[in-house]
Amino acid sequence: MLRRADREGGRPELCPSQRIGCDGPAAGGDGGLWAVGKERERGGARQEKQEVMEQEEEEEVRGQADGGRTLESGTTAVRGVPSAGAGQRAGDAPWMGEDEEPPVRGLGLTSQCQQEKKALVSAVSVAVEAILAQFSSSRTAVQKALSGDSAVNPSLGRLVLQRLCPALHSLLTDGLKPHQSDLIAGRRPNSAWGLVQATTRPGPKTQALFNLQVRVCELPQLRQSRQRFNAFLLGLLNTKLLDFWLSHLQSCSDVLDAHYHPGSFVRLSLTACRPLFEELLLVLQPLSLLTFNLDLLFQHHHLEPDAQGPETGGGARRHQNPRRHRDPLRRRIWRSEVVTRS
């Protein structure tokens, strides 16, 4: 047997009887039984390995179906809580069924709509920078106080009424409902001044706003709602309450629901436009550090051509020099009559 293995170039494998030094006819029988046993052992190992692989494949399919099994352990997978300082990797996908907080910026807004909202805040920022430039040349506190007085510095009053008031009016009327329904007054037009009245009810925190609103209403020269709105903004600058009123307006959820559409800037300032609203408050904060003494009737006195009545205005000027408006032909006739009489 060993010689046959040498001729074939193979390495002989000893049977158990040869390992312990047994020889003779019994050795050949033991070697055959040992070979048969080894073959059966190999076949059983292959079959057992195949069964394990089939079982693992079955567990993998079941785990992918219910999301609760893994291939490595075959047990229920528990998502561990990350320790302090361990952050989530950039490529990790959110866990199935977990509520992921959506990004605030740009939520539900198109790029065009975002640009429109940013333009509203930018217009206010430009107006504020122009107002601050009026105080840049003032050095002392007295000079700054005189710069903020519309009677001494009328250009400041014009700047506030022509730049800041229109910018804030456009921002606050963005998405404003055209009409408002009331059980007592019925359906009435909506306006920025109506928004002021709704947010200045008497209260412990809004008493100063309520007093200013009442004062504006008591001015008979202000007949239109836009004039009253502008006068209210001038009063807010005088009392350093402009940014406070805007923050109070944002907190009045019932007023926002009644006066604004969902896509308005003020309604979106609670969600998608919150960064823009915070930027707006930061832009207006420097104005609360300045001293303003603006006439609430500045628009009526300086920017309205029909402010003077017919008795004290143009009607009186027409009778100052009546000969200036006399017919030249009649003037020549009158002169000729004077010459002939003389």
mmCIF file of C-alpha atoms in Angstrom:
data_model
loop_
_atom_site.group_PDB
_atom_site.id
_atom_site.type_symbol
_atom_site.label_atom_id
_atom_site.label_comp_id
_atom_site.label_asym_id
_atom_site.label_seq_id
_atom_site.Cartn_x
_atom_site.Cartn_y
_atom_site.Cartn_z
ATOM 1 C CA MET A 1 0.000 0.000 0.000
ATOM 2 C CA LEU A 2 2.865 2.394 0.856
ATOM 3 C CA ARG A 3 4.713 1.419 -2.357
ATOM 4 C CA ARG A 4 1.585 2.148 -4.444
ATOM 5 C CA ALA A 5 1.346 5.592 -2.920
ATOM 6 C CA ASP A 6 5.008 6.221 -3.675
ATOM 7 C CA ARG A 7 4.614 5.195 -7.349
ATOM 8 C CA GLU A 8 1.639 7.538 -7.742
ATOM 9 C CA GLY A 9 3.590 10.376 -6.180
ATOM 10 C CA GLY A 10 1.042 10.840 -3.432
ATOM 11 C CA ARG A 11 1.544 11.071 0.232
ATOM 12 C CA PRO A 12 0.248 7.966 2.022
ATOM 13 C CA GLU A 13 -2.328 8.447 4.708
ATOM 14 C CA LEU A 14 -2.089 5.989 7.559
ATOM 15 C CA CYS A 15 -5.206 4.326 8.899
ATOM 16 C CA PRO A 16 -5.749 4.060 12.652
ATOM 17 C CA SER A 17 -4.322 0.513 12.764
ATOM 18 C CA GLN A 18 -1.115 1.651 11.059
ATOM 19 C CA ARG A 19 -0.796 4.641 13.450
ATOM 20 C CA ILE A 20 -0.771 2.344 16.488
ATOM 21 C CA GLY A 21 1.470 -0.251 14.815
ATOM 22 C CA CYS A 22 -1.171 -2.889 13.853
ATOM 23 C CA ASP A 23 -0.609 -4.960 10.712
ATOM 24 C CA GLY A 24 -2.007 -8.056 9.064
ATOM 25 C CA PRO A 25 -5.355 -8.758 7.462
ATOM 26 C CA ALA A 26 -7.242 -6.911 10.174
ATOM 27 C CA ALA A 27 -5.419 -3.754 9.335
ATOM 28 C CA GLY A 28 -6.882 -3.593 5.838
ATOM 29 C CA GLY A 29 -10.414 -3.977 7.182
ATOM 30 C CA ASP A 30 -9.953 -1.256 9.760
ATOM 31 C CA GLY A 31 -8.561 1.109 7.081
ATOM 32 C CA GLY A 32 -11.636 0.645 4.906
ATOM 33 C CA LEU A 33 -13.991 1.328 7.781
ATOM 34 C CA TRP A 34 -12.006 4.420 8.676
ATOM 35 C CA ALA A 35 -12.197 5.775 5.122
ATOM 36 C CA VAL A 36 -15.954 5.241 5.001
ATOM 37 C CA GLY A 37 -16.338 7.039 8.328
ATOM 38 C CA LYS A 38 -14.319 10.010 7.142
ATOM 39 C CA GLU A 39 -16.466 10.302 4.023
ATOM 40 C CA ARG A 40 -19.653 10.275 6.058
ATOM 41 C CA GLU A 41 -18.233 12.878 8.414
ATOM 42 C CA ARG A 42 -17.403 15.207 5.532
ATOM 43 C CA GLY A 43 -20.860 14.776 4.029
ATOM 44 C CA GLY A 44 -22.525 15.527 7.367
ATOM 45 C CA ALA A 45 -20.447 18.678 7.834
ATOM 46 C CA ARG A 46 -21.382 19.943 4.370
ATOM 47 C CA GLN A 47 -25.084 19.280 5.019
ATOM 48 C CA GLU A 48 -24.939 21.030 8.410
ATOM 49 C CA LYS A 49 -23.188 24.045 6.873
ATOM 50 C CA GLN A 50 -25.814 24.279 4.126
ATOM 51 C CA GLU A 51 -28.627 24.193 6.706
ATOM 52 C CA VAL A 52 -26.992 27.001 8.692
ATOM 53 C CA MET A 53 -26.679 29.139 5.551
ATOM 54 C CA GLU A 54 -30.328 28.558 4.633
ATOM 55 C CA GLN A 55 -31.400 29.489 8.167
ATOM 56 C CA GLU A 56 -29.361 32.692 8.066
ATOM 57 C CA GLU A 57 -30.830 33.658 4.679
ATOM 58 C CA GLU A 58 -34.327 33.091 6.061
ATOM 59 C CA GLU A 59 -33.581 35.316 9.088
ATOM 60 C CA GLU A 60 -32.179 38.058 6.827
ATOM 61 C CA VAL A 61 -35.326 38.111 4.697
ATOM 62 C CA ARG A 62 -37.537 38.212 7.792
ATOM 63 C CA GLY A 63 -35.456 41.016 9.292
ATOM 64 C CA GLN A 64 -35.759 43.168 6.159
ATOM 65 C CA ALA A 65 -39.509 42.675 6.185
ATOM 66 C CA ASP A 66 -40.220 43.827 9.763
ATOM 67 C CA GLY A 67 -37.175 46.068 10.320
ATOM 68 C CA GLY A 68 -36.417 44.404 13.635
ATOM 69 C CA ARG A 69 -33.826 41.668 12.809
ATOM 70 C CA THR A 70 -30.226 41.801 11.737
ATOM 71 C CA LEU A 71 -28.085 39.318 9.842
ATOM 72 C CA GLU A 72 -25.148 39.382 12.217
ATOM 73 C CA SER A 73 -26.918 38.472 15.456
ATOM 74 C CA GLY A 74 -30.372 37.297 14.370
ATOM 75 C CA THR A 75 -31.813 39.108 17.382
ATOM 76 C CA THR A 76 -33.970 42.185 17.732
ATOM 77 C CA ALA A 77 -31.993 45.307 16.863
ATOM 78 C CA VAL A 78 -32.152 48.101 19.417
ATOM 79 C CA ARG A 79 -31.032 51.557 18.337
ATOM 80 C CA GLY A 80 -28.593 52.810 20.927
ATOM 81 C CA VAL A 81 -28.680 56.315 22.338
ATOM 82 C CA PRO A 82 -25.532 58.195 21.330
ATOM 83 C CA SER A 83 -23.294 59.191 24.156
ATOM 84 C CA ALA A 84 -22.411 62.768 24.961
ATOM 85 C CA GLY A 85 -20.170 64.197 22.271
ATOM 86 C CA ALA A 86 -20.962 61.483 19.736
ATOM 87 C CA GLY A 87 -22.643 63.091 16.728
ATOM 88 C CA GLN A 88 -24.556 61.526 13.894
ATOM 89 C CA ARG A 89 -22.542 60.829 10.789
ATOM 90 C CA ALA A 90 -23.305 62.779 7.675
ATOM 91 C CA GLY A 91 -24.362 59.784 5.604
ATOM 92 C CA ASP A 92 -26.616 58.164 8.209
ATOM 93 C CA ALA A 93 -30.213 57.774 7.071
ATOM 94 C CA PRO A 94 -33.074 58.609 9.475
ATOM 95 C CA TRP A 95 -34.515 55.663 11.389
ATOM 96 C CA MET A 96 -37.653 54.172 9.884
ATOM 97 C CA GLY A 97 -40.768 55.723 11.461
ATOM 98 C CA GLU A 98 -38.838 58.477 13.256
ATOM 99 C CA ASP A 99 -40.177 62.022 12.872
ATOM 100 C CA GLU A 100 -37.417 64.130 11.427
ATOM 101 C CA GLU A 101 -37.700 67.863 12.053
ATOM 102 C CA PRO A 102 -37.869 69.657 8.693
ATOM 103 C CA PRO A 103 -35.617 72.634 8.062
ATOM 104 C CA VAL A 104 -37.176 75.944 9.033
ATOM 105 C CA ARG A 105 -35.663 78.094 6.339
ATOM 106 C CA GLY A 106 -37.543 77.892 3.044
ATOM 107 C CA LEU A 107 -40.263 75.619 4.400
ATOM 108 C CA GLY A 108 -43.058 75.594 1.817
ATOM 109 C CA LEU A 109 -41.754 78.720 0.045
ATOM 110 C CA THR A 110 -40.575 79.029 -3.509
ATOM 111 C CA SER A 111 -37.389 80.888 -4.316
ATOM 112 C CA GLN A 112 -39.396 83.772 -5.766
ATOM 113 C CA CYS A 113 -41.500 84.053 -2.614
ATOM 114 C CA GLN A 114 -38.373 84.058 -0.453
ATOM 115 C CA GLN A 115 -36.906 86.883 -2.506
ATOM 116 C CA GLU A 116 -40.115 88.903 -2.122
ATOM 117 C CA LYS A 117 -40.060 88.543 1.662
ATOM 118 C CA LYS A 118 -36.382 89.477 1.802
ATOM 119 C CA ALA A 119 -37.078 92.576 -0.315
ATOM 120 C CA LEU A 120 -39.632 93.766 2.271
ATOM 121 C CA VAL A 121 -37.050 93.615 5.048
ATOM 122 C CA SER A 122 -34.348 95.147 2.846
ATOM 123 C CA ALA A 123 -36.530 98.204 2.161
ATOM 124 C CA VAL A 124 -36.895 98.780 5.908
ATOM 125 C CA SER A 125 -33.152 98.368 6.383
ATOM 126 C CA VAL A 126 -32.371 100.981 3.714
ATOM 127 C CA ALA A 127 -34.782 103.459 5.339
ATOM 128 C CA VAL A 128 -33.245 102.924 8.781
ATOM 129 C CA GLU A 129 -29.734 103.527 7.428
ATOM 130 C CA ALA A 130 -30.883 106.811 5.885
ATOM 131 C CA ILE A 131 -32.394 107.897 9.219
ATOM 132 C CA LEU A 132 -29.235 106.995 11.134
ATOM 133 C CA ALA A 133 -27.237 109.106 8.693
ATOM 134 C CA GLN A 134 -29.174 112.159 9.935
ATOM 135 C CA PHE A 135 -27.647 111.666 13.393
ATOM 136 C CA SER A 136 -24.128 110.823 12.233
ATOM 137 C CA SER A 137 -22.947 114.447 12.319
ATOM 138 C CA SER A 138 -24.266 115.026 15.856
ATOM 139 C CA ARG A 139 -21.589 114.828 18.552
ATOM 140 C CA THR A 140 -23.251 115.773 21.812
ATOM 141 C CA ALA A 141 -26.537 114.658 23.335
ATOM 142 C CA VAL A 142 -28.042 118.091 22.729
ATOM 143 C CA GLN A 143 -27.154 117.963 19.055
ATOM 144 C CA LYS A 144 -28.652 114.504 18.721
ATOM 145 C CA ALA A 145 -31.835 115.669 20.417
ATOM 146 C CA LEU A 146 -32.090 118.597 18.014
ATOM 147 C CA SER A 147 -31.447 116.284 15.053
ATOM 148 C CA GLY A 148 -34.424 114.161 16.074
ATOM 149 C CA ASP A 149 -36.786 117.120 16.381
ATOM 150 C CA SER A 150 -38.928 117.546 13.287
ATOM 151 C CA ALA A 151 -39.448 121.225 14.058
ATOM 152 C CA VAL A 152 -35.684 121.857 13.980
ATOM 153 C CA ASN A 153 -34.825 119.216 11.367
ATOM 154 C CA PRO A 154 -37.762 118.908 8.950
ATOM 155 C CA SER A 155 -35.738 116.730 6.591
ATOM 156 C CA LEU A 156 -35.837 113.967 9.208
ATOM 157 C CA GLY A 157 -39.636 114.094 9.326
ATOM 158 C CA ARG A 158 -39.825 113.878 5.541
ATOM 159 C CA LEU A 159 -37.378 110.988 5.533
ATOM 160 C CA VAL A 160 -39.423 109.025 8.062
ATOM 161 C CA LEU A 161 -42.698 109.646 6.253
ATOM 162 C CA GLN A 162 -41.359 109.051 2.744
ATOM 163 C CA ARG A 163 -39.047 106.098 3.417
ATOM 164 C CA LEU A 164 -39.657 104.272 6.694
ATOM 165 C CA CYS A 165 -43.446 104.528 6.866
ATOM 166 C CA PRO A 166 -44.034 103.183 3.312
ATOM 167 C CA ALA A 167 -41.550 100.338 3.882
ATOM 168 C CA LEU A 168 -43.249 99.240 7.112
ATOM 169 C CA HIS A 169 -46.676 99.663 5.527
ATOM 170 C CA SER A 170 -45.728 97.371 2.639
ATOM 171 C CA LEU A 171 -44.334 94.782 5.035
ATOM 172 C CA LEU A 172 -47.363 94.795 7.345
ATOM 173 C CA THR A 173 -49.913 94.774 4.525
ATOM 174 C CA ASP A 174 -48.255 91.832 2.757
ATOM 175 C CA GLY A 175 -50.918 89.119 2.641
ATOM 176 C CA LEU A 176 -53.440 91.282 4.510
ATOM 177 C CA LYS A 177 -57.033 90.227 3.919
ATOM 178 C CA PRO A 178 -59.008 92.854 1.958
ATOM 179 C CA HIS A 179 -62.043 92.642 4.236
ATOM 180 C CA GLN A 180 -62.811 91.660 7.792
ATOM 181 C CA SER A 181 -66.127 90.360 9.090
ATOM 182 C CA ASP A 182 -67.597 91.656 12.335
ATOM 183 C CA LEU A 183 -70.823 90.656 14.056
ATOM 184 C CA ILE A 184 -71.615 94.277 14.937
ATOM 185 C CA ALA A 185 -70.117 96.337 12.114
ATOM 186 C CA GLY A 186 -70.510 93.662 9.447
ATOM 187 C CA ARG A 187 -68.023 93.409 6.604
ATOM 188 C CA ARG A 188 -65.586 96.298 6.553
ATOM 189 C CA PRO A 189 -62.367 96.995 4.649
ATOM 190 C CA ASN A 190 -59.173 95.859 6.289
ATOM 191 C CA SER A 191 -56.182 98.176 6.640
ATOM 192 C CA ALA A 192 -52.958 98.668 8.520
ATOM 193 C CA TRP A 193 -54.701 101.091 10.865
ATOM 194 C CA GLY A 194 -57.294 98.432 11.686
ATOM 195 C CA LEU A 195 -54.382 96.177 12.561
ATOM 196 C CA VAL A 196 -53.097 98.870 14.926
ATOM 197 C CA GLN A 197 -56.459 99.121 16.659
ATOM 198 C CA ALA A 198 -56.660 95.351 17.074
ATOM 199 C CA THR A 199 -53.221 95.117 18.709
ATOM 200 C CA THR A 200 -53.444 98.126 21.045
ATOM 201 C CA ARG A 201 -56.215 97.088 23.383
ATOM 202 C CA PRO A 202 -55.758 98.314 26.968
ATOM 203 C CA GLY A 203 -53.700 96.014 29.149
ATOM 204 C CA PRO A 204 -50.820 95.975 31.617
ATOM 205 C CA LYS A 205 -48.193 95.577 28.878
ATOM 206 C CA THR A 206 -49.937 97.577 26.155
ATOM 207 C CA GLN A 207 -51.112 100.634 28.057
ATOM 208 C CA ALA A 208 -48.593 102.916 26.344
ATOM 209 C CA LEU A 209 -49.646 101.582 22.928
ATOM 210 C CA PHE A 210 -53.298 102.113 23.778
ATOM 211 C CA ASN A 211 -52.676 105.713 24.924
ATOM 212 C CA LEU A 212 -50.848 106.487 21.684
ATOM 213 C CA GLN A 213 -53.626 104.980 19.577
ATOM 214 C CA VAL A 214 -56.246 107.064 21.427
ATOM 215 C CA ARG A 215 -54.171 110.197 20.967
ATOM 216 C CA VAL A 216 -53.932 109.633 17.219
ATOM 217 C CA CYS A 217 -57.684 109.044 16.991
ATOM 218 C CA GLU A 218 -58.349 112.369 18.730
ATOM 219 C CA LEU A 219 -56.589 114.357 15.990
ATOM 220 C CA PRO A 220 -59.364 115.654 13.703
ATOM 221 C CA GLN A 221 -56.909 116.542 10.920
ATOM 222 C CA LEU A 222 -56.176 112.852 10.331
ATOM 223 C CA ARG A 223 -59.232 111.579 8.499
ATOM 224 C CA GLN A 224 -57.733 108.736 6.449
ATOM 225 C CA SER A 225 -56.523 105.441 7.885
ATOM 226 C CA ARG A 226 -53.139 105.767 6.140
ATOM 227 C CA GLN A 227 -52.562 109.149 7.795
ATOM 228 C CA ARG A 228 -53.350 107.690 11.205
ATOM 229 C CA PHE A 229 -51.066 104.740 10.602
ATOM 230 C CA ASN A 230 -48.176 107.053 9.739
ATOM 231 C CA ALA A 231 -48.841 109.200 12.801
ATOM 232 C CA PHE A 232 -48.875 106.063 14.953
ATOM 233 C CA LEU A 233 -45.430 105.086 13.637
ATOM 234 C CA LEU A 234 -44.132 108.583 14.429
ATOM 235 C CA GLY A 235 -45.438 108.187 17.972
ATOM 236 C CA LEU A 236 -43.753 104.778 18.275
ATOM 237 C CA LEU A 237 -40.426 106.386 17.380
ATOM 238 C CA ASN A 238 -41.002 109.103 19.972
ATOM 239 C CA THR A 239 -41.730 106.531 22.694
ATOM 240 C CA LYS A 240 -39.052 104.016 21.556
ATOM 241 C CA LEU A 241 -41.686 101.283 21.142
ATOM 242 C CA LEU A 242 -41.480 100.437 17.441
ATOM 243 C CA ASP A 243 -39.718 97.075 17.811
ATOM 244 C CA PHE A 244 -41.827 96.265 20.882
ATOM 245 C CA TRP A 245 -45.068 96.775 18.960
ATOM 246 C CA LEU A 246 -43.909 94.511 16.132
ATOM 247 C CA SER A 247 -42.996 91.776 18.617
ATOM 248 C CA HIS A 248 -46.376 92.205 20.301
ATOM 249 C CA LEU A 249 -48.098 91.979 16.924
ATOM 250 C CA GLN A 250 -46.384 88.670 16.199
ATOM 251 C CA SER A 251 -47.576 87.251 19.545
ATOM 252 C CA CYS A 252 -51.267 88.040 18.872
ATOM 253 C CA SER A 253 -52.212 84.786 17.151
ATOM 254 C CA ASP A 254 -55.935 85.604 17.071
ATOM 255 C CA VAL A 255 -55.269 88.917 15.326
ATOM 256 C CA LEU A 256 -52.974 87.272 12.785
ATOM 257 C CA ASP A 257 -55.558 84.618 11.937
ATOM 258 C CA ALA A 258 -58.296 87.221 11.515
ATOM 259 C CA HIS A 259 -56.356 89.770 9.467
ATOM 260 C CA TYR A 260 -53.796 87.818 7.424
ATOM 261 C CA HIS A 261 -53.661 85.065 4.851
ATOM 262 C CA PRO A 262 -51.410 82.061 5.635
ATOM 263 C CA GLY A 263 -48.809 83.191 3.085
ATOM 264 C CA SER A 264 -48.329 86.666 4.568
ATOM 265 C CA PHE A 265 -45.000 87.779 5.961
ATOM 266 C CA VAL A 266 -46.346 88.237 9.489
ATOM 267 C CA ARG A 267 -47.936 84.756 9.572
ATOM 268 C CA LEU A 268 -44.783 83.170 8.117
ATOM 269 C CA SER A 269 -42.662 85.003 10.699
ATOM 270 C CA LEU A 270 -43.662 82.238 13.112
ATOM 271 C CA THR A 271 -42.281 79.485 10.856
ATOM 272 C CA ALA A 272 -40.423 79.925 7.586
ATOM 273 C CA CYS A 273 -39.713 83.667 7.858
ATOM 274 C CA ARG A 274 -38.636 83.620 11.498
ATOM 275 C CA PRO A 275 -34.988 84.448 10.587
ATOM 276 C CA LEU A 276 -36.191 87.395 8.495
ATOM 277 C CA PHE A 277 -38.382 88.684 11.329
ATOM 278 C CA GLU A 278 -35.472 88.464 13.759
ATOM 279 C CA GLU A 279 -33.371 90.372 11.251
ATOM 280 C CA LEU A 280 -36.111 93.019 11.058
ATOM 281 C CA LEU A 281 -36.039 93.522 14.832
ATOM 282 C CA LEU A 282 -32.255 93.838 14.780
ATOM 283 C CA VAL A 283 -32.499 96.446 12.037
ATOM 284 C CA LEU A 284 -34.976 98.556 14.049
ATOM 285 C CA GLN A 285 -33.206 98.328 17.404
ATOM 286 C CA PRO A 286 -30.804 101.260 16.770
ATOM 287 C CA LEU A 287 -33.804 103.575 16.413
ATOM 288 C CA SER A 288 -34.783 102.903 20.026
ATOM 289 C CA LEU A 289 -31.434 104.332 21.134
ATOM 290 C CA LEU A 290 -32.110 107.712 19.523
ATOM 291 C CA THR A 291 -34.269 110.574 20.746
ATOM 292 C CA PHE A 292 -37.136 111.494 18.430
ATOM 293 C CA ASN A 293 -39.528 114.398 18.788
ATOM 294 C CA LEU A 294 -41.655 114.036 15.678
ATOM 295 C CA ASP A 295 -44.832 116.009 15.186
ATOM 296 C CA LEU A 296 -47.765 113.623 14.779
ATOM 297 C CA LEU A 297 -49.280 116.127 12.352
ATOM 298 C CA PHE A 298 -46.076 116.525 10.350
ATOM 299 C CA GLN A 299 -47.660 114.966 7.265
ATOM 300 C CA HIS A 300 -50.650 117.281 7.552
ATOM 301 C CA HIS A 301 -48.511 120.386 7.995
ATOM 302 C CA HIS A 302 -45.689 119.776 5.526
ATOM 303 C CA LEU A 303 -46.535 117.095 2.960
ATOM 304 C CA GLU A 304 -50.161 117.762 2.076
ATOM 305 C CA PRO A 305 -50.860 120.615 -0.363
ATOM 306 C CA ASP A 306 -54.443 121.055 0.822
ATOM 307 C CA ALA A 307 -53.487 121.364 4.489
ATOM 308 C CA GLN A 308 -54.426 125.048 4.592
ATOM 309 C CA GLY A 309 -58.058 125.873 4.388
ATOM 310 C CA PRO A 310 -59.628 128.212 1.807
ATOM 311 C CA GLU A 311 -59.736 131.094 4.271
ATOM 312 C CA THR A 312 -56.066 130.975 5.277
ATOM 313 C CA GLY A 313 -54.592 129.312 2.214
ATOM 314 C CA GLY A 314 -54.717 130.001 -1.470
ATOM 315 C CA GLY A 315 -58.023 131.898 -1.203
ATOM 316 C CA ALA A 316 -56.387 134.623 0.874
ATOM 317 C CA ARG A 317 -53.426 134.810 -1.478
ATOM 318 C CA ARG A 318 -55.719 135.435 -4.458
ATOM 319 C CA HIS A 319 -56.946 138.705 -2.898
ATOM 320 C CA GLN A 320 -53.531 140.047 -1.905
ATOM 321 C CA ASN A 321 -52.955 141.837 -5.244
ATOM 322 C CA PRO A 322 -56.108 141.957 -7.356
ATOM 323 C CA ARG A 323 -54.539 144.195 -10.070
ATOM 324 C CA ARG A 324 -52.103 141.373 -10.935
ATOM 325 C CA HIS A 325 -54.943 139.257 -12.292
ATOM 326 C CA ARG A 326 -56.769 142.112 -14.066
ATOM 327 C CA ASP A 327 -57.291 141.934 -17.840
ATOM 328 C CA PRO A 328 -54.561 143.894 -19.712
ATOM 329 C CA LEU A 329 -57.142 145.254 -22.182
ATOM 330 C CA ARG A 330 -59.192 146.751 -19.386
ATOM 331 C CA ARG A 331 -56.024 148.192 -17.876
ATOM 332 C CA ARG A 332 -55.216 150.030 -21.119
ATOM 333 C CA ILE A 333 -58.769 151.352 -21.403
ATOM 334 C CA TRP A 334 -58.648 152.627 -17.843
ATOM 335 C CA ARG A 335 -55.362 154.410 -18.494
ATOM 336 C CA SER A 336 -56.745 156.084 -21.658
ATOM 337 C CA GLU A 337 -59.782 157.360 -19.755
ATOM 338 C CA VAL A 338 -57.521 158.867 -17.085
ATOM 339 C CA VAL A 339 -55.463 160.674 -19.740
ATOM 340 C CA THR A 340 -58.521 162.174 -21.506
ATOM 341 C CA ARG A 341 -59.979 163.417 -18.217
ATOM 342 C CA SER A 342 -56.767 165.123 -17.300
#
